[in-house]
Amino acid sequence: MSELILASTSSARRALMDGLGLPYRTEAPGVDEHVAAGLSAEEAVRMLAVRKARAVQERHPDAWVLGADQLVEVGHEVLGKPQDRDAARAQLQRLLGQTHVIHTAVCLLGPGGHHSETVEDTRLTFFAVPPEELERYLDTGEWEGCAGSYRVEGRGQALLQKLEGDRTNVQGLPMLSVVRLLRQAGFDLFARP
Ligand SMILES: Nc1nc2c(ncn2[C@@H]2O[C@H](COP(=O)(O)OP(=O)(O)OP(=O)(O)O)[C@@H](O)[C@H]2O)c(=O)[nH]1
C-alpha cells in the first residue's frame, strides 16, 4: 500500500492512530474550517473531514489520506474548540447536567479515486457539578484544543455520568469505524514492517 497520511494536527488523533500500529505520518491540512451557516452538525463535520483529506491528497495524490472533524451538539447549539478559559467555562456550563452528542466524521481518500467516509455519534451525560468544581476542572487546562472543553480520557471522566457509543470517537477518531474503512480499502492491519 502507498503511504498513509493522517491529515491532522491533533495530538489525540495521533495517539489513537499510534495505538493501531500502522505505519503512517501526519500532515497539517491547513484548511479554512468555516462552513456555511445552517448546516447540521453532521453535515458540517462531514464537509470538513472531506475538505481536510482533500487538501492533503492534492499535495500527495498517490497517498492514502485520512481526515477527521468533530463538533459537539447540545440542544440546538453546536460547540467547537474554546478560544480561552472563559469560552471553555461557558461550554462546560452548557454541558453539565445535560446530555450532548459528539459528532465525528472521518474521510479516507486513496489512489484511483477511493473515497469512503462516515460520521459516528457518541452520547454523553455529565453530572451537574457546583461552580467551584467546574473552576477546579478548568484549572487542569484539559479544555485547551478540545471541542466541548473536556478530555474524556483525562480528569474530564470525573464529570461523566453516562456514555453511549464509541469512547475513542469522543477523543477524536471513531476507531471502530477507522478500522472498518481501512480494512474495506484493503489495508493489512498486521503487515510485517
Ligand atoms: N484528548 C482529547 N481530545 C479531544 C477530546 N474531545 C475532543 N478532542 C479534540 O478536539 C479537537 C476537535 O477539533 P477538530 O477541529 O475536529 O480538530 P483539530 O484539533 O482542529 O485538529 P485537525 O484534525 O488538525 O483539524 C480534536 O483535536 C480532538 O482530538 C477528548 O475527550 N480528549
PDB file of C-alpha atoms and ligand atoms in Angstrom, residues 7-13 28-29 33 52 68-71 80-81 102 145-148 150-154 169-173, ligand 1:
ATOM      1  CA  ALA A   7      -4.408  14.949   7.797  1.00  0.00           C
ATOM      2  CA  SER A   8      -4.436  16.314  11.312  1.00  0.00           C
ATOM      3  CA  THR A   9      -2.613  18.453  13.872  1.00  0.00           C
ATOM      4  CA  SER A  10      -4.471  16.757  16.728  1.00  0.00           C
ATOM      5  CA  SER A  11      -2.297  15.046  19.337  1.00  0.00           C
ATOM      6  CA  ALA A  12      -5.287  12.955  20.415  1.00  0.00           C
ATOM      7  CA  ARG A  13      -5.867  11.698  16.864  1.00  0.00           C
ATOM      8  CA  ALA A  28      -1.480  19.606   8.781  1.00  0.00           C
ATOM      9  CA  PRO A  29      -4.472  20.022   6.441  1.00  0.00           C
ATOM     10  CA  GLU A  33     -12.656  25.376   8.939  1.00  0.00           C
ATOM     11  CA  LYS A  52      -9.065  18.310   5.231  1.00  0.00           C
ATOM     12  CA  ALA A  68     -11.457  13.986  10.522  1.00  0.00           C
ATOM     13  CA  ASP A  69     -13.569  16.669  12.122  1.00  0.00           C
ATOM     14  CA  GLN A  70     -15.594  16.863  15.308  1.00  0.00           C
ATOM     15  CA  LEU A  71     -18.354  19.011  16.774  1.00  0.00           C
ATOM     16  CA  GLY A  80     -16.251  23.587  18.653  1.00  0.00           C
ATOM     17  CA  LYS A  81     -12.931  24.256  20.394  1.00  0.00           C
ATOM     18  CA  ILE A 102     -20.234  14.216  19.850  1.00  0.00           C
ATOM     19  CA  GLY A 145      -7.676  22.176  21.996  1.00  0.00           C
ATOM     20  CA  CYS A 146     -10.773  20.121  22.784  1.00  0.00           C
ATOM     21  CA  ALA A 147     -14.212  20.533  21.238  1.00  0.00           C
ATOM     22  CA  GLY A 148     -16.526  20.761  24.244  1.00  0.00           C
ATOM     23  CA  TYR A 150     -13.059  18.390  28.210  1.00  0.00           C
ATOM     24  CA  ARG A 151     -10.932  15.278  27.789  1.00  0.00           C
ATOM     25  CA  VAL A 152     -12.937  12.101  28.222  1.00  0.00           C
ATOM     26  CA  GLU A 153      -9.789  10.059  28.872  1.00  0.00           C
ATOM     27  CA  GLY A 154      -8.413  12.538  31.402  1.00  0.00           C
ATOM     28  CA  ASN A 169     -14.966   8.811  18.960  1.00  0.00           C
ATOM     29  CA  VAL A 170     -15.028  11.401  21.739  1.00  0.00           C
ATOM     30  CA  GLN A 171     -11.237  11.664  21.770  1.00  0.00           C
ATOM     31  CA  GLY A 172     -11.179  12.464  18.051  1.00  0.00           C
ATOM     32  CA  LEU A 173     -11.305   9.307  15.899  1.00  0.00           C
TER      33      LEU A 173
HETATM   34  N1  LIG B   1      -7.614  14.220  24.068  1.00  0.00           N
HETATM   35  C1  LIG B   1      -8.895  14.559  23.767  1.00  0.00           C
HETATM   36  N2  LIG B   1      -9.109  15.386  22.698  1.00  0.00           N
HETATM   37  C2  LIG B   1     -10.402  15.695  22.439  1.00  0.00           C
HETATM   38  C3  LIG B   1     -11.493  15.244  23.215  1.00  0.00           C
HETATM   39  N3  LIG B   1     -12.631  15.750  22.678  1.00  0.00           N
HETATM   40  C4  LIG B   1     -12.273  16.489  21.601  1.00  0.00           C
HETATM   41  N4  LIG B   1     -10.922  16.442  21.460  1.00  0.00           N
HETATM   42  C5  LIG B   1     -10.118  17.105  20.413  1.00  0.00           C
HETATM   43  O1  LIG B   1     -10.822  18.254  19.968  1.00  0.00           O
HETATM   44  C6  LIG B   1     -10.430  18.511  18.635  1.00  0.00           C
HETATM   45  C7  LIG B   1     -11.686  18.693  17.798  1.00  0.00           C
HETATM   46  O2  LIG B   1     -11.441  19.719  16.885  1.00  0.00           O
HETATM   47  P1  LIG B   1     -11.255  19.470  15.311  1.00  0.00           P
HETATM   48  O3  LIG B   1     -11.465  20.771  14.642  1.00  0.00           O
HETATM   49  O4  LIG B   1     -12.026  18.269  14.865  1.00  0.00           O
HETATM   50  O5  LIG B   1      -9.716  19.026  15.137  1.00  0.00           O
HETATM   51  P2  LIG B   1      -8.417  19.891  15.366  1.00  0.00           P
HETATM   52  O6  LIG B   1      -7.995  19.820  16.790  1.00  0.00           O
HETATM   53  O7  LIG B   1      -8.567  21.257  14.776  1.00  0.00           O
HETATM   54  O8  LIG B   1      -7.331  19.060  14.558  1.00  0.00           O
HETATM   55  P3  LIG B   1      -7.303  18.772  12.982  1.00  0.00           P
HETATM   56  O9  LIG B   1      -7.517  17.293  12.829  1.00  0.00           O
HETATM   57  O10 LIG B   1      -5.903  19.211  12.570  1.00  0.00           O
HETATM   58  O11 LIG B   1      -8.378  19.602  12.334  1.00  0.00           O
HETATM   59  C8  LIG B   1      -9.625  17.311  18.153  1.00  0.00           C
HETATM   60  O12 LIG B   1      -8.243  17.595  18.192  1.00  0.00           O
HETATM   61  C9  LIG B   1      -9.992  16.245  19.176  1.00  0.00           C
HETATM   62  O13 LIG B   1      -8.949  15.286  19.318  1.00  0.00           O
HETATM   63  C10 LIG B   1     -11.216  14.373  24.323  1.00  0.00           C
HETATM   64  O14 LIG B   1     -12.121  13.929  25.061  1.00  0.00           O
HETATM   65  N5  LIG B   1      -9.918  14.063  24.548  1.00  0.00           N
END
